[in-house]
Amino acid sequence: MIETVAIFPNTTFTQLRMEVEATTSGVSIVRVYNAERIVLLLSWYLIGGSNITTLDIKNLPTGKYRLDILNQEGEPLYTADLLKDTQSVEPLFLG
């Protein structure tokens, strides 16, 4: 179902951008958790081809997290380690 995944920026302060190339369409589950608990859980309908979404994590405590993309049966399709920082390392756009 998932061909490629890009998640950035990692390390982040406020949000993560997820880009997923899927070979087929279907429901997936995005789960973000740390050693203590699940902190974000959402359903994401992926279409065959390019899929892009943004996760707002500005209210999460600083620390290390894991992100999983699961299929409908709860089997992992993709896993990544994330780092939430206390200071913004994201680009500042002036204009």
XYZ file of C-alpha atoms in Angstrom:
95
model
C 0.000 0.000 0.000
C 2.781 2.496 0.894
C 5.632 2.973 -1.534
C 7.549 5.926 -0.016
C 7.219 8.247 2.988
C 8.866 11.600 3.712
C 8.407 13.307 7.087
C 9.980 16.689 7.742
C 11.317 18.656 9.414
C 12.647 16.200 11.952
C 13.621 17.781 14.524
C 10.534 19.990 14.696
C 8.889 22.547 16.945
C 5.319 23.052 15.730
C 4.331 20.759 12.870
C 5.340 17.814 10.727
C 4.655 17.493 7.018
C 3.993 13.952 5.811
C 4.214 13.006 2.149
C 3.166 9.465 1.270
C 3.200 7.744 -2.099
C 0.647 4.927 -2.000
C 0.273 2.133 -4.534
C -3.395 1.576 -3.679
C -6.190 3.460 -1.932
C -7.315 2.644 1.597
C -7.697 3.742 5.193
C -4.565 4.049 7.294
C -4.014 5.040 10.907
C -1.344 7.506 11.991
C -0.192 6.967 15.575
C 2.309 9.163 17.435
C 3.449 8.020 20.864
C 6.211 8.266 23.428
C 7.308 5.873 26.178
C 4.302 6.823 28.315
C 1.284 6.949 26.011
C -0.265 7.563 22.602
C -0.368 11.334 22.073
C -1.945 11.556 18.603
C -4.142 9.115 16.717
C -5.903 9.823 13.440
C -7.435 8.077 10.471
C -6.086 9.018 7.039
C -7.613 7.838 3.771
C -4.729 7.384 1.349
C -5.422 7.465 -2.359
C -3.245 5.700 -4.912
C -0.526 8.238 -5.730
C 0.596 11.307 -3.767
C -0.838 12.144 -0.334
C 0.210 15.119 1.810
C -0.871 16.168 5.296
C 0.452 18.241 8.179
C 0.414 17.182 11.834
C 0.177 19.923 14.463
C 2.425 18.923 17.372
C 3.083 22.325 18.959
C 1.223 21.344 22.159
C 3.209 18.139 22.718
C 5.951 18.184 25.347
C 9.569 18.283 24.193
C 11.022 14.830 23.703
C 11.349 11.718 21.584
C 8.357 10.191 19.821
C 7.628 7.383 17.418
C 5.289 7.714 14.452
C 3.602 4.676 12.919
C 1.426 4.413 9.847
C -0.769 1.338 10.244
C -3.170 -0.458 7.928
C -6.811 -1.094 8.896
C -5.803 -4.291 10.697
C -3.309 -2.387 12.863
C -0.228 -3.796 11.135
C 2.654 -1.333 10.734
C 3.345 -0.084 7.209
C 5.911 2.544 8.211
C 7.685 3.621 11.409
C 9.877 6.649 12.149
C 11.492 8.257 15.195
C 10.676 11.931 15.769
C 12.198 14.627 17.945
C 10.133 17.536 19.294
C 12.399 20.425 20.256
C 11.860 23.467 22.465
C 13.024 26.002 19.885
C 11.954 26.445 16.312
C 14.401 25.058 13.773
C 11.914 25.625 10.960
C 12.604 28.279 8.331
C 11.424 31.814 9.000
C 9.893 33.513 5.976
C 9.866 37.281 5.874
C 7.946 39.225 3.324
